[in-house]
PDB file of C-alpha atoms and ligand atoms in Angstrom:
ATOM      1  CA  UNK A   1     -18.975 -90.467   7.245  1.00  0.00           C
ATOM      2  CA  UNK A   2     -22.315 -88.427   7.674  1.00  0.00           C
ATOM      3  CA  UNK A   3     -21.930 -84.865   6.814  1.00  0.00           C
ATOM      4  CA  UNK A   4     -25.065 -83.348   9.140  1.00  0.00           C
ATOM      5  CA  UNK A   5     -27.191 -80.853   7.519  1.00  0.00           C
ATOM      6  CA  UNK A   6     -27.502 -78.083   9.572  1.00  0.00           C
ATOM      7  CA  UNK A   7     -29.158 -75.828   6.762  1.00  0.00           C
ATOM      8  CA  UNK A   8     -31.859 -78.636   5.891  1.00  0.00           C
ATOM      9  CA  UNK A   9     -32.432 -79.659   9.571  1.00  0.00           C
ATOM     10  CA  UNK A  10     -33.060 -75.727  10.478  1.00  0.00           C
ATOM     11  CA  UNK A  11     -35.454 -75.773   7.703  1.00  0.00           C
ATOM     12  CA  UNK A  12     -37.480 -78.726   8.593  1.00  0.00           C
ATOM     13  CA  UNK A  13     -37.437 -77.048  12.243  1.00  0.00           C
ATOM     14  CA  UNK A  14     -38.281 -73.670  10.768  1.00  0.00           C
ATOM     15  CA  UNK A  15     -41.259 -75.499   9.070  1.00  0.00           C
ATOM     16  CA  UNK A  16     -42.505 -76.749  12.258  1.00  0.00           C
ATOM     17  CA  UNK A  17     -42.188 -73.878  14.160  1.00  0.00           C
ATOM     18  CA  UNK A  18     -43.981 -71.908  11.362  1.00  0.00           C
ATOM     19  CA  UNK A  19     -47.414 -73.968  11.569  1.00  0.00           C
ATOM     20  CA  UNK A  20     -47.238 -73.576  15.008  1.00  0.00           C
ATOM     21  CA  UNK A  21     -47.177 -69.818  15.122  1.00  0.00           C
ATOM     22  CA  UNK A  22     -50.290 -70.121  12.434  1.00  0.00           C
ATOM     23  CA  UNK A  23     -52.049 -72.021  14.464  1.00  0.00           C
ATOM     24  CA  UNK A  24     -51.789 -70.469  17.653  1.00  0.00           C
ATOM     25  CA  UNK A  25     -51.315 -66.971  16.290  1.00  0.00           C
ATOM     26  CA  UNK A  26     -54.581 -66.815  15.171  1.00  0.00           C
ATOM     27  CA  UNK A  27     -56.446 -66.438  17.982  1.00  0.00           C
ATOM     28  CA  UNK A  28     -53.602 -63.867  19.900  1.00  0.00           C
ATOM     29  CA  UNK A  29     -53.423 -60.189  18.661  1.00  0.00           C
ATOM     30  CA  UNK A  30     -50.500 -60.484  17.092  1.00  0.00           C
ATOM     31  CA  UNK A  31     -48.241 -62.885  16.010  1.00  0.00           C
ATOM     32  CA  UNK A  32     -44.280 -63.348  17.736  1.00  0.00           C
ATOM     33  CA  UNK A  33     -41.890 -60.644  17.637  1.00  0.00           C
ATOM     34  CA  UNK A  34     -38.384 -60.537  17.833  1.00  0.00           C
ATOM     35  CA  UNK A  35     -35.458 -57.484  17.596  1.00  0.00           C
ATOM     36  CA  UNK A  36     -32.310 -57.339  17.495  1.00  0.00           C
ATOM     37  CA  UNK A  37     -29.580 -54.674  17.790  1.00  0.00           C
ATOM     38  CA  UNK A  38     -26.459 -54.086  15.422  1.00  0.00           C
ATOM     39  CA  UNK A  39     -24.025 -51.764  16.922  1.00  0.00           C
ATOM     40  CA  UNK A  40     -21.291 -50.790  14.780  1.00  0.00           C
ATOM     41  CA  UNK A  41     -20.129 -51.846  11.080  1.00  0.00           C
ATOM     42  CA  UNK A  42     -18.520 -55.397  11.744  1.00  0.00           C
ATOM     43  CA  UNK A  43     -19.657 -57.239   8.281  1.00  0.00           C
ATOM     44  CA  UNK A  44     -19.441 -60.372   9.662  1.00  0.00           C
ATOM     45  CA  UNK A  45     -22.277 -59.414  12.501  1.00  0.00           C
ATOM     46  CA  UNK A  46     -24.291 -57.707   9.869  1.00  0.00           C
ATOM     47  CA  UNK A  47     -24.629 -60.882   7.822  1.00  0.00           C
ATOM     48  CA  UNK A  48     -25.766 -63.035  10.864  1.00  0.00           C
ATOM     49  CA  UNK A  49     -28.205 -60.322  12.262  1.00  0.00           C
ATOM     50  CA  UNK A  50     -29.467 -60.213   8.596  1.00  0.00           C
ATOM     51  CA  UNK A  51     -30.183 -63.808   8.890  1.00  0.00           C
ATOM     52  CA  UNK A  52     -31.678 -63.868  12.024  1.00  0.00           C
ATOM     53  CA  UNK A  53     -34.157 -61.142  11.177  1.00  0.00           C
ATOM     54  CA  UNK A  54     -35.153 -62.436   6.844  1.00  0.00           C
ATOM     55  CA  UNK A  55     -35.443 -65.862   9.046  1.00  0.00           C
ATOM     56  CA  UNK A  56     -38.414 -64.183  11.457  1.00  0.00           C
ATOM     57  CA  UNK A  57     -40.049 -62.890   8.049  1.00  0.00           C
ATOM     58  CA  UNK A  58     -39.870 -66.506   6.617  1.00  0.00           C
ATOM     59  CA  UNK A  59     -41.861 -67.931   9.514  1.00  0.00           C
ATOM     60  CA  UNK A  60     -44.635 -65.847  10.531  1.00  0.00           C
ATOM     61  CA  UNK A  61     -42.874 -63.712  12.874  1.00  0.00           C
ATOM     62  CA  UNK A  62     -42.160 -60.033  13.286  1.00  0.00           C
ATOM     63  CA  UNK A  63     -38.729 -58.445  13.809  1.00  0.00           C
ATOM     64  CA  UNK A  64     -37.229 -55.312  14.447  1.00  0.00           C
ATOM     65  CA  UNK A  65     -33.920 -54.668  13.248  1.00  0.00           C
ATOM     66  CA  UNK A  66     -32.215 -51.622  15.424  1.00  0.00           C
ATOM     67  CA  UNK A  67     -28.811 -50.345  13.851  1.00  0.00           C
ATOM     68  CA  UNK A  68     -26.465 -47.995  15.794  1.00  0.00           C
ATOM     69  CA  UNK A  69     -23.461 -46.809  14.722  1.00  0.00           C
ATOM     70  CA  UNK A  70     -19.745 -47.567  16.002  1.00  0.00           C
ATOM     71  CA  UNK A  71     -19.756 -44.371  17.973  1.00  0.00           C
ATOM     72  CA  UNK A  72     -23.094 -45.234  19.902  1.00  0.00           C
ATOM     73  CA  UNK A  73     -22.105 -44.842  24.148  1.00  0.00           C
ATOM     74  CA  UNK A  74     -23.116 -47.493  26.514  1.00  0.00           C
ATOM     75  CA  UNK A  75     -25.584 -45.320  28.270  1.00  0.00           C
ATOM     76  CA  UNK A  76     -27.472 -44.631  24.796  1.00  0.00           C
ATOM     77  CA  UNK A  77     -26.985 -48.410  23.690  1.00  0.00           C
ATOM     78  CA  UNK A  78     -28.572 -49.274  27.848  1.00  0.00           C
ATOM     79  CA  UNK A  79     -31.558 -46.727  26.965  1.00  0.00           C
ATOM     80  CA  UNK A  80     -32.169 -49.333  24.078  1.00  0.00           C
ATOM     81  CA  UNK A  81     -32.513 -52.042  25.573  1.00  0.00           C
ATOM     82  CA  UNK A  82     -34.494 -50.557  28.728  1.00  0.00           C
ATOM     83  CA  UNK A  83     -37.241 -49.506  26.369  1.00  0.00           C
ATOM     84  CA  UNK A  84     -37.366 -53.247  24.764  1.00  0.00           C
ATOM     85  CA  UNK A  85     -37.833 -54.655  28.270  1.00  0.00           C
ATOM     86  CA  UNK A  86     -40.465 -52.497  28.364  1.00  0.00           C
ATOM     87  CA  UNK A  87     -42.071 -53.066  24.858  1.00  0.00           C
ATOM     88  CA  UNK A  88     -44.939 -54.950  25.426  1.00  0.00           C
ATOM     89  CA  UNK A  89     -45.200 -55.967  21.681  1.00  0.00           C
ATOM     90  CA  UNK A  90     -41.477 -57.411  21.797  1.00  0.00           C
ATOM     91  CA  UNK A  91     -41.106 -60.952  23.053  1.00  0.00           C
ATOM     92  CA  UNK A  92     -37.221 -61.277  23.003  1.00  0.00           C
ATOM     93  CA  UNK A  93     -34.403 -59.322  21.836  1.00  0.00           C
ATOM     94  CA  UNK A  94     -30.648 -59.699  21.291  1.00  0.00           C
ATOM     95  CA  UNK A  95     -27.879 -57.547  21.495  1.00  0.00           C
ATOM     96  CA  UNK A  96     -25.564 -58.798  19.105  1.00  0.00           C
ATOM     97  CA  UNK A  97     -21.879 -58.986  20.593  1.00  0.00           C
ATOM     98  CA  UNK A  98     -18.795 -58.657  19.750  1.00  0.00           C
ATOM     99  CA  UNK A  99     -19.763 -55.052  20.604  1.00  0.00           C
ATOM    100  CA  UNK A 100     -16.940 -51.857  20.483  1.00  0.00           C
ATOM    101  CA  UNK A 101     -14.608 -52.107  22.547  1.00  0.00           C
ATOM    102  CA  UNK A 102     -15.703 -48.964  24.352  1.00  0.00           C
ATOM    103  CA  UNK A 103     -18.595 -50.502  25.557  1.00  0.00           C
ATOM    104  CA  UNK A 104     -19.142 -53.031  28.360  1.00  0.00           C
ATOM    105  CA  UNK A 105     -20.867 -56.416  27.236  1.00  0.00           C
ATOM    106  CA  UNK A 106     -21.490 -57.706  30.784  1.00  0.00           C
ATOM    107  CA  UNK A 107     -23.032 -53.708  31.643  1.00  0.00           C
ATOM    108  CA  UNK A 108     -25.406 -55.036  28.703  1.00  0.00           C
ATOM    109  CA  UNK A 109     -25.900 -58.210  29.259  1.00  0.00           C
ATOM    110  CA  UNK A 110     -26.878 -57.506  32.864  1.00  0.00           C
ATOM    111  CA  UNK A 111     -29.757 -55.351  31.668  1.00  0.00           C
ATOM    112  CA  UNK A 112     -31.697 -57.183  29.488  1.00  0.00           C
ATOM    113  CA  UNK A 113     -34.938 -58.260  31.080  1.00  0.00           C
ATOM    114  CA  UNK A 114     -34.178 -62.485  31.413  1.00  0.00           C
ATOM    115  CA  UNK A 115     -38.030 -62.987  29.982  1.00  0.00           C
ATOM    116  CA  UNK A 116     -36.493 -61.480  27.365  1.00  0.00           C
ATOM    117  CA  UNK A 117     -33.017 -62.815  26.936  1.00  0.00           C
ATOM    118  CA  UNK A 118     -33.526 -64.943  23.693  1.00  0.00           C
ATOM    119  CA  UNK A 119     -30.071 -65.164  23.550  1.00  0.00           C
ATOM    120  CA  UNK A 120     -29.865 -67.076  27.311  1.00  0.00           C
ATOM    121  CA  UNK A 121     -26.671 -65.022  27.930  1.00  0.00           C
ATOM    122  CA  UNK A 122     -28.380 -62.655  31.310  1.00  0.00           C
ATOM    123  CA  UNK A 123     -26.509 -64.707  34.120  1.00  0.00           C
ATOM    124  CA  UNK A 124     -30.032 -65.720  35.438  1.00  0.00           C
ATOM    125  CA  UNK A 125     -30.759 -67.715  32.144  1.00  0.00           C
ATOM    126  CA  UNK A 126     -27.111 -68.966  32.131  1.00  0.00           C
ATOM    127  CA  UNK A 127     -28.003 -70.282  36.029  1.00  0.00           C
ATOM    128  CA  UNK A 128     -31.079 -72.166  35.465  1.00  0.00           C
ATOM    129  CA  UNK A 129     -28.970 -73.602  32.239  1.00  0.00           C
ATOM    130  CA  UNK A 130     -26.456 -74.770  34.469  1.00  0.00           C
ATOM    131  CA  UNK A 131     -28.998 -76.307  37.230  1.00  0.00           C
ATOM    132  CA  UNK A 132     -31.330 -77.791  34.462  1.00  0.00           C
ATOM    133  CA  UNK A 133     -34.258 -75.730  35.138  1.00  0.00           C
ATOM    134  CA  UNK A 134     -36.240 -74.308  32.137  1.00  0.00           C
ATOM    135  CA  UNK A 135     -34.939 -71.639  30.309  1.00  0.00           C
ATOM    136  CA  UNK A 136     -33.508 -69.923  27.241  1.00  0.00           C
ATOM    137  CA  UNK A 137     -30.616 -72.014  26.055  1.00  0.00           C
ATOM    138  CA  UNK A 138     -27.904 -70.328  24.394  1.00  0.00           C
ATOM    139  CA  UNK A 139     -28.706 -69.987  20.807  1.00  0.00           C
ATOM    140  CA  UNK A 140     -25.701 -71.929  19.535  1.00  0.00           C
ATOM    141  CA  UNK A 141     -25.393 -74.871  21.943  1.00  0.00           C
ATOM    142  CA  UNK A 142     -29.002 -75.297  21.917  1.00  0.00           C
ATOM    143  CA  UNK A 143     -28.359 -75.623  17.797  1.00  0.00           C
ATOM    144  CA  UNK A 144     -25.780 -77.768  18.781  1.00  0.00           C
ATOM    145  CA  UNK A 145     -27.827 -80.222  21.224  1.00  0.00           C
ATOM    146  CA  UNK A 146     -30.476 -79.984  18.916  1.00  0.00           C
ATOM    147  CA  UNK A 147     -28.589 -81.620  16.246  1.00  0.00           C
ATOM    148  CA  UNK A 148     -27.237 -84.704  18.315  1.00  0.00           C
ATOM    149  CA  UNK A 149     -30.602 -84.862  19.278  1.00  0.00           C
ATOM    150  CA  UNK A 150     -32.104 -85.010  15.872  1.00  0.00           C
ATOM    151  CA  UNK A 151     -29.287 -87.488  13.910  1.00  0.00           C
ATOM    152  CA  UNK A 152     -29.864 -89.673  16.915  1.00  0.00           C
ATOM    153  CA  UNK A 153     -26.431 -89.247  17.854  1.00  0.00           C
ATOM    154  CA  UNK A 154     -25.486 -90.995  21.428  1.00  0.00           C
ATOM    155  CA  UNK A 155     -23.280 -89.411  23.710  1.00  0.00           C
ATOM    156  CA  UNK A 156     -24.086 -90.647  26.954  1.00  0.00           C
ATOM    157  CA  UNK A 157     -21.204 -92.189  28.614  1.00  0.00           C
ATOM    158  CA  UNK A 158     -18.659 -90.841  25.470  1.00  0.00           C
ATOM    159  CA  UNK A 159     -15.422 -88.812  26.303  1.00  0.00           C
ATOM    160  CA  UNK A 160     -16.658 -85.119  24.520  1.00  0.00           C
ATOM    161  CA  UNK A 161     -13.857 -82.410  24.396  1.00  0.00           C
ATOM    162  CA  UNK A 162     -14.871 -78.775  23.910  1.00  0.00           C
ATOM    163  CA  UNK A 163     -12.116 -76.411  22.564  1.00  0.00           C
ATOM    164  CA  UNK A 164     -12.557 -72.843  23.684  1.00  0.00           C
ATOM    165  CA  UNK A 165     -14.325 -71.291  27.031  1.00  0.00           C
ATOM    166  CA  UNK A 166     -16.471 -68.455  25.955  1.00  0.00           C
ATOM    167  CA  UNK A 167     -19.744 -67.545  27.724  1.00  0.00           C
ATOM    168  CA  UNK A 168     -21.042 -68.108  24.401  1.00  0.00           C
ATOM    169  CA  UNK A 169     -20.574 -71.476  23.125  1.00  0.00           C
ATOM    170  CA  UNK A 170     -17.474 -73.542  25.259  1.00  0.00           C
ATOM    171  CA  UNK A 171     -18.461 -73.190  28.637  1.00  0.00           C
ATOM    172  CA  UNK A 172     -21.975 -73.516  28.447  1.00  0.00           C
ATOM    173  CA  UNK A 173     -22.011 -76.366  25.751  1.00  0.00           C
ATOM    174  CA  UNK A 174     -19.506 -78.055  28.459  1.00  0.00           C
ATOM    175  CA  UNK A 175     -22.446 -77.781  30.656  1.00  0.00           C
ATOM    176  CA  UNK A 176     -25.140 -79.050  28.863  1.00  0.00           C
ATOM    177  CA  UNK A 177     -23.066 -81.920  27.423  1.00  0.00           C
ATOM    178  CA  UNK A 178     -22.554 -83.169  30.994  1.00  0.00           C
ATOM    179  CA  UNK A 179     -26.287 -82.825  31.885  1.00  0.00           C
ATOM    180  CA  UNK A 180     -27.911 -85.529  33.676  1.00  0.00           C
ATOM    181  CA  UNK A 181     -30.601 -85.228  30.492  1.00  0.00           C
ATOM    182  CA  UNK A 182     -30.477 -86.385  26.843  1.00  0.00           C
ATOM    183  CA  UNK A 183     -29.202 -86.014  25.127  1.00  0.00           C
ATOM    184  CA  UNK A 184     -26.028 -85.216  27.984  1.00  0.00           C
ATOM    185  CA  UNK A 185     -24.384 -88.104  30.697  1.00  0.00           C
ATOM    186  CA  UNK A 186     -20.821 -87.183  28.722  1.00  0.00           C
ATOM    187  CA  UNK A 187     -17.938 -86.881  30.528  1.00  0.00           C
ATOM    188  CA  UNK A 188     -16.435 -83.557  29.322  1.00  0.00           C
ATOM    189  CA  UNK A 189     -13.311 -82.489  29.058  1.00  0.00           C
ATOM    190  CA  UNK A 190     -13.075 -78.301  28.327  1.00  0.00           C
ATOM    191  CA  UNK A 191      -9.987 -77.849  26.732  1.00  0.00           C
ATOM    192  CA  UNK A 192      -8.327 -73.866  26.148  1.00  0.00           C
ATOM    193  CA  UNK A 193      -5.398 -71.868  25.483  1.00  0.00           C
ATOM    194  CA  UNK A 194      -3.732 -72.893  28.131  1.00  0.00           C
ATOM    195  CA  UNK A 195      -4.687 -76.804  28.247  1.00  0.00           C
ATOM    196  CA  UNK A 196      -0.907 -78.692  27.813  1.00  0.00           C
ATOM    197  CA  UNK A 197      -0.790 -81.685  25.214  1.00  0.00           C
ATOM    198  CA  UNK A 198      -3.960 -80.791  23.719  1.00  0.00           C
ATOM    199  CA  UNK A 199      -3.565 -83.177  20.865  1.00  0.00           C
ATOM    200  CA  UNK A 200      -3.960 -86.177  24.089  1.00  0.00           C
ATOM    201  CA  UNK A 201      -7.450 -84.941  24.560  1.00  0.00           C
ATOM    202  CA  UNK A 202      -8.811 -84.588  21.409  1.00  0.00           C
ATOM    203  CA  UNK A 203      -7.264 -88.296  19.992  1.00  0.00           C
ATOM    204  CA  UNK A 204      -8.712 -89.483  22.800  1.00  0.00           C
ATOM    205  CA  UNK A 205     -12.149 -87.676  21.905  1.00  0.00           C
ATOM    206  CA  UNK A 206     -15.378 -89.752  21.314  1.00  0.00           C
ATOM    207  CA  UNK A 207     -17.178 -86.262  20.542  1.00  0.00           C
ATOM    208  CA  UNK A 208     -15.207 -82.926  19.539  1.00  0.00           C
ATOM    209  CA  UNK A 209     -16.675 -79.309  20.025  1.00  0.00           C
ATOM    210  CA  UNK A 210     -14.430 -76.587  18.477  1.00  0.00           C
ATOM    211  CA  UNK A 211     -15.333 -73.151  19.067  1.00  0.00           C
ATOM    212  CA  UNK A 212     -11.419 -71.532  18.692  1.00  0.00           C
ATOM    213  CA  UNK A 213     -12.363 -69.276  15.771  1.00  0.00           C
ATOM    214  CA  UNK A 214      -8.307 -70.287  14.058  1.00  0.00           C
ATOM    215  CA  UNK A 215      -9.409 -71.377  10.911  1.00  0.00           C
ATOM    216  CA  UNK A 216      -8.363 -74.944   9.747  1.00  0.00           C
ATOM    217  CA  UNK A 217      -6.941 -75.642  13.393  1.00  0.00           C
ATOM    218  CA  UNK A 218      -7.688 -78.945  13.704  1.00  0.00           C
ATOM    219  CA  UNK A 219      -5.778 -81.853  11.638  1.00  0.00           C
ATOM    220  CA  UNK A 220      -6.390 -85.356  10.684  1.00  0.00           C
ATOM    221  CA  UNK A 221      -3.493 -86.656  13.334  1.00  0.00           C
ATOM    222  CA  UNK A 222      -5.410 -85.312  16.036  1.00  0.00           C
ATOM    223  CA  UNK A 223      -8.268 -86.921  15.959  1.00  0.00           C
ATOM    224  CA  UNK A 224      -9.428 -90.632  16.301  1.00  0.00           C
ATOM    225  CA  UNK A 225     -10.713 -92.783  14.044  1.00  0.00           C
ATOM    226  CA  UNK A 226     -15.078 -92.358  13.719  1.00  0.00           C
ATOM    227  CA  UNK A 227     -14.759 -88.873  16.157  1.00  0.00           C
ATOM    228  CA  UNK A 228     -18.054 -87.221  16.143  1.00  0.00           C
ATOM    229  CA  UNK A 229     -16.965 -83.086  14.669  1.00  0.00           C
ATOM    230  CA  UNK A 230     -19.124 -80.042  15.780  1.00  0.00           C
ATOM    231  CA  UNK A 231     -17.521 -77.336  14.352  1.00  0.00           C
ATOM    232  CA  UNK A 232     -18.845 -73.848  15.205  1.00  0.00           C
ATOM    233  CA  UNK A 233     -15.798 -71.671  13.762  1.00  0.00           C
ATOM    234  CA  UNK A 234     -17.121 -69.409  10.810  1.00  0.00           C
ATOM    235  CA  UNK A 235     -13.614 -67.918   9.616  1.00  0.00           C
ATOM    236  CA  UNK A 236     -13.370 -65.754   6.482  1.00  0.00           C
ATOM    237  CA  UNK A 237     -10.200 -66.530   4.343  1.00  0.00           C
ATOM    238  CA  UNK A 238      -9.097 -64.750   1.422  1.00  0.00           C
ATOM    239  CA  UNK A 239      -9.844 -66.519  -1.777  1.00  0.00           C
ATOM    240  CA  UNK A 240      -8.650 -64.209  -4.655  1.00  0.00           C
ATOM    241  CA  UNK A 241     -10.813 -66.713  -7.437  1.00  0.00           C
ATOM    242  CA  UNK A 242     -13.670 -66.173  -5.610  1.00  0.00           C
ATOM    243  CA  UNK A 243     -15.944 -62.880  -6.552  1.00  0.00           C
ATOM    244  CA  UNK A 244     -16.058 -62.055  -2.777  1.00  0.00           C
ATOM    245  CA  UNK A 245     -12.323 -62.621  -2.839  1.00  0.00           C
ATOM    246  CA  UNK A 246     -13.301 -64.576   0.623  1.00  0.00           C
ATOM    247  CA  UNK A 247     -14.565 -67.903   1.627  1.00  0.00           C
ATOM    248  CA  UNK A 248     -15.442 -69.334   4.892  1.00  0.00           C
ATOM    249  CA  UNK A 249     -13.876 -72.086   6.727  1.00  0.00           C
ATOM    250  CA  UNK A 250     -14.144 -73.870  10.047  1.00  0.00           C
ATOM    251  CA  UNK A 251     -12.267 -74.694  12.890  1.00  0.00           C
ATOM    252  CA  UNK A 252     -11.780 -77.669  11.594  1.00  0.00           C
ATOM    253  CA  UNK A 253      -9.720 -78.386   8.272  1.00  0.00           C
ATOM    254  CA  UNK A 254     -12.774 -80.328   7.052  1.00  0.00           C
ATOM    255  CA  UNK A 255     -11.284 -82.258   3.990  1.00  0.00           C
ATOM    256  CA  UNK A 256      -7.959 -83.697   6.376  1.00  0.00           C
ATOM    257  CA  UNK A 257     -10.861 -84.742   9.212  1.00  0.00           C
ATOM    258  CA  UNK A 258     -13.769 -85.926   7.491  1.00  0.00           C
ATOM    259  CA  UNK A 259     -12.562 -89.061   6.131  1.00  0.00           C
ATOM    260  CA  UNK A 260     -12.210 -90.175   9.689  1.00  0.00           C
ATOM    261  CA  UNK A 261     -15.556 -88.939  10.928  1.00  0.00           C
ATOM    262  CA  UNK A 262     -18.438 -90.620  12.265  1.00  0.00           C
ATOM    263  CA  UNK A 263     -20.458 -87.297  11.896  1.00  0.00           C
ATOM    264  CA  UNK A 264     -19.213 -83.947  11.070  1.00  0.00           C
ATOM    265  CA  UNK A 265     -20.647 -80.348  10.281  1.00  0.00           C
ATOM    266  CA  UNK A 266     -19.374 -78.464   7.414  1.00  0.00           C
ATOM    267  CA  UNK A 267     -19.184 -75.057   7.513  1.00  0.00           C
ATOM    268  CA  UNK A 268     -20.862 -73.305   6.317  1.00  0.00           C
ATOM    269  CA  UNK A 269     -23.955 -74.741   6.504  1.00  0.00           C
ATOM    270  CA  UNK A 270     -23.689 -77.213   9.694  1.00  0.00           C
ATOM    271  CA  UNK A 271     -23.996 -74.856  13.187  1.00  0.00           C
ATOM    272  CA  UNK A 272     -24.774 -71.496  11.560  1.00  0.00           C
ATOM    273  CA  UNK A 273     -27.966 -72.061  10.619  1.00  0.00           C
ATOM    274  CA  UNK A 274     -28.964 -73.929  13.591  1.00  0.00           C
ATOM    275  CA  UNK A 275     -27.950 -71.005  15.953  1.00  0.00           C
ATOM    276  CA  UNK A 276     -30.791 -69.261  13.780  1.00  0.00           C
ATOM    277  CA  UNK A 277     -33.343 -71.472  13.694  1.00  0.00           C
ATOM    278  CA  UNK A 278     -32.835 -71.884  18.091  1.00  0.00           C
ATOM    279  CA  UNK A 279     -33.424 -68.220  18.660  1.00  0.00           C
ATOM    280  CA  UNK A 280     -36.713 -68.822  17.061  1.00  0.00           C
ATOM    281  CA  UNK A 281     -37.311 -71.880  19.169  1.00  0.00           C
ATOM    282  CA  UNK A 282     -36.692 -69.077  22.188  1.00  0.00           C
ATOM    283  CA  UNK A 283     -38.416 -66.098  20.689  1.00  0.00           C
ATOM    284  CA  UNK A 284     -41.481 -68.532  20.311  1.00  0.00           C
ATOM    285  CA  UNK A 285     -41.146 -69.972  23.383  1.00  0.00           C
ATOM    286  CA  UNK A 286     -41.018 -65.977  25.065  1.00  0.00           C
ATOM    287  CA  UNK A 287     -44.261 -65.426  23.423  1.00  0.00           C
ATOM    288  CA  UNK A 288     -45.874 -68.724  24.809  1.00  0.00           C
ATOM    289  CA  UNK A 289     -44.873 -67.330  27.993  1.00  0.00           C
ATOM    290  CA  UNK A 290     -46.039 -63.930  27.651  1.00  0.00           C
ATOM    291  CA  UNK A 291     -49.161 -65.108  26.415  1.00  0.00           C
ATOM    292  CA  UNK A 292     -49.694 -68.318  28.709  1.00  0.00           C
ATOM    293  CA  UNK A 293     -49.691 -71.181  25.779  1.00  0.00           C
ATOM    294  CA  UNK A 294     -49.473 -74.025  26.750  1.00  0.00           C
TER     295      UNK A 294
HETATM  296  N1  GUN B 301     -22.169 -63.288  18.383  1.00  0.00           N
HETATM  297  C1  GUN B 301     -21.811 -64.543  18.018  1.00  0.00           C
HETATM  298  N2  GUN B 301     -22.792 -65.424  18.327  1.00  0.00           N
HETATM  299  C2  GUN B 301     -23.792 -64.699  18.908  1.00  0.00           C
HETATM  300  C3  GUN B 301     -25.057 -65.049  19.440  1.00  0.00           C
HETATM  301  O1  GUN B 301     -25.485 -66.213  19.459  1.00  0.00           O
HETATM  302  N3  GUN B 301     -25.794 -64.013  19.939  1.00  0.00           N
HETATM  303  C4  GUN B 301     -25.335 -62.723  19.957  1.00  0.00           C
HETATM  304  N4  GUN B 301     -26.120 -61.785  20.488  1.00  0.00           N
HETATM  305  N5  GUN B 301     -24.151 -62.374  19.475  1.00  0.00           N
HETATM  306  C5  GUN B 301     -23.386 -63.363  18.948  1.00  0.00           C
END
């Protein structure tokens, strides 16, 4: 069993992507820029916009952290993110969802300038995705194919399952999966709340995705023997001994699988950090763009 490293593979990529901002930033005014905007108190979405922003200090880049509170409207939350489509010094920005529920995601979505969309979610971006044309991936399945990618992990031809549908990770991870492209050529199965006999599917599973957010959902007698695990739950559990009195677990229950693993991500530590490190990839690629790099 190979426990894959998201946390040390997002720093090697970090590394690389921070020489290459130093050596092409040099001769551009400035160097990449990214923002994002925190609406509301949700802890959970403070600590990964945290992380996305220390991670833009750590490489070179600039970021702009924009925090609104739970009471912010949709029209003032739209003003935002009309004057970053118009900031010429910001390359990409994200609007980091879930947002209150008294605001509409797609309303924001639908806004955001696609050059801009480091987050790939604008249905443009999501289009191109789904038709192979160049674009902003998704943040997380773009962490995701970049780690198959990277531990050489073959999927062409294997039966992948992907638990959950969101716009986020399940549908569009179901799409690049079965990409003519590699790494893709799977034949993928998208499973959801209302799949019947979902235990058939995933023991016949070459390649799991779970993206359910129930923690410890998936058990050792549902899986096959050497299943490949991508598990992108981050669930917080109460742990009394700890000093957090949390911890965080997956979507899978990691100790019952593993043993039967090819390859599996722990969490945390496995996805999380790749999500990170493929906004970067984006907000980099944005400023190629902007500023016609090759
Ligand atoms: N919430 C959970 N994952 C993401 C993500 O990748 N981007 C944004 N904007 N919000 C999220």
């Amino acid at each position: 069993m190979t426990r894959i490293d998201g946390k040390a593979l997002s720093n090697t990529i970090k590394g690389e992507i921070a020489a290459e901002v130093k050596r092409i930033s040099m001769s551009q005014q400035r160097p990449p820029h990214l923002a994002a905007v925190l609406v509301g108190d949700d802890p959970a979405s403070a600590v990964y916009v945290r992380n996305k922003v220390t991670s833009c200090e750590k490489i070179g880049f600039e970021s702009t952290l924009i925090k609104k509170r739970e009471s912010t409207t949709e029209e003032e939350l739209l003003e935002i993110v009309r004057e970053l489509n118009e900031d010429k010094d910001v390359d990409g920005f994200i609007v980091q969802l879930p947002l209150p529920k008294h605001i509409n995601e797609h309303r924001i979505t639908l806004a955001i300038d696609p050059n801009k969309d480091v987050d790939g979610f604008h249905p443009t971006n999501f289009g191109k995705m789904a038709q192979g044309l160049p674009t902003f991936l998704p943040a997380t399945p773009f962490g995701i194919m970049t780690m198959l990618d990277r531990y050489n992990i073959e999927i062409q031809g294997k039966n992948c399952v992907v638990l959950g549908r969101s716009n986020i990770v399940g549908t569009p991870i179901s799409i690049l999966l079965s990409r003519k492209a590699k790494p893709g050529n799977a034949t993928v199965t998208l499973c959801h709340s209302r799949t019947k006999n979902l235990e058939e599917y995933t023991r016949k599973a070459d390649v799991i995705v779970i993206a359910l957010g129930i923690p410890n959902y998936l058990k050792a007698d549902m899986v096959k023997e050497g299943v490949v695990i991508i598990d992108v739950g981050i669930n917080r559990i109460e742990a009394p001994e700890r000093k957090s009195g949390y911890k965080l677990v997956g979507d899978a229950d990691f100790d019952e699988v593993a043993p039967k693993c090819s390859f599996i991500t722990p969490v945390p530590g496995g996805v999380g950090p790749m999500t990170v490190t493929s906004l970067l990839t984006n907000t980099l690629q944005s400023y190629k763009n902007t500023f016609k790099i090759q």
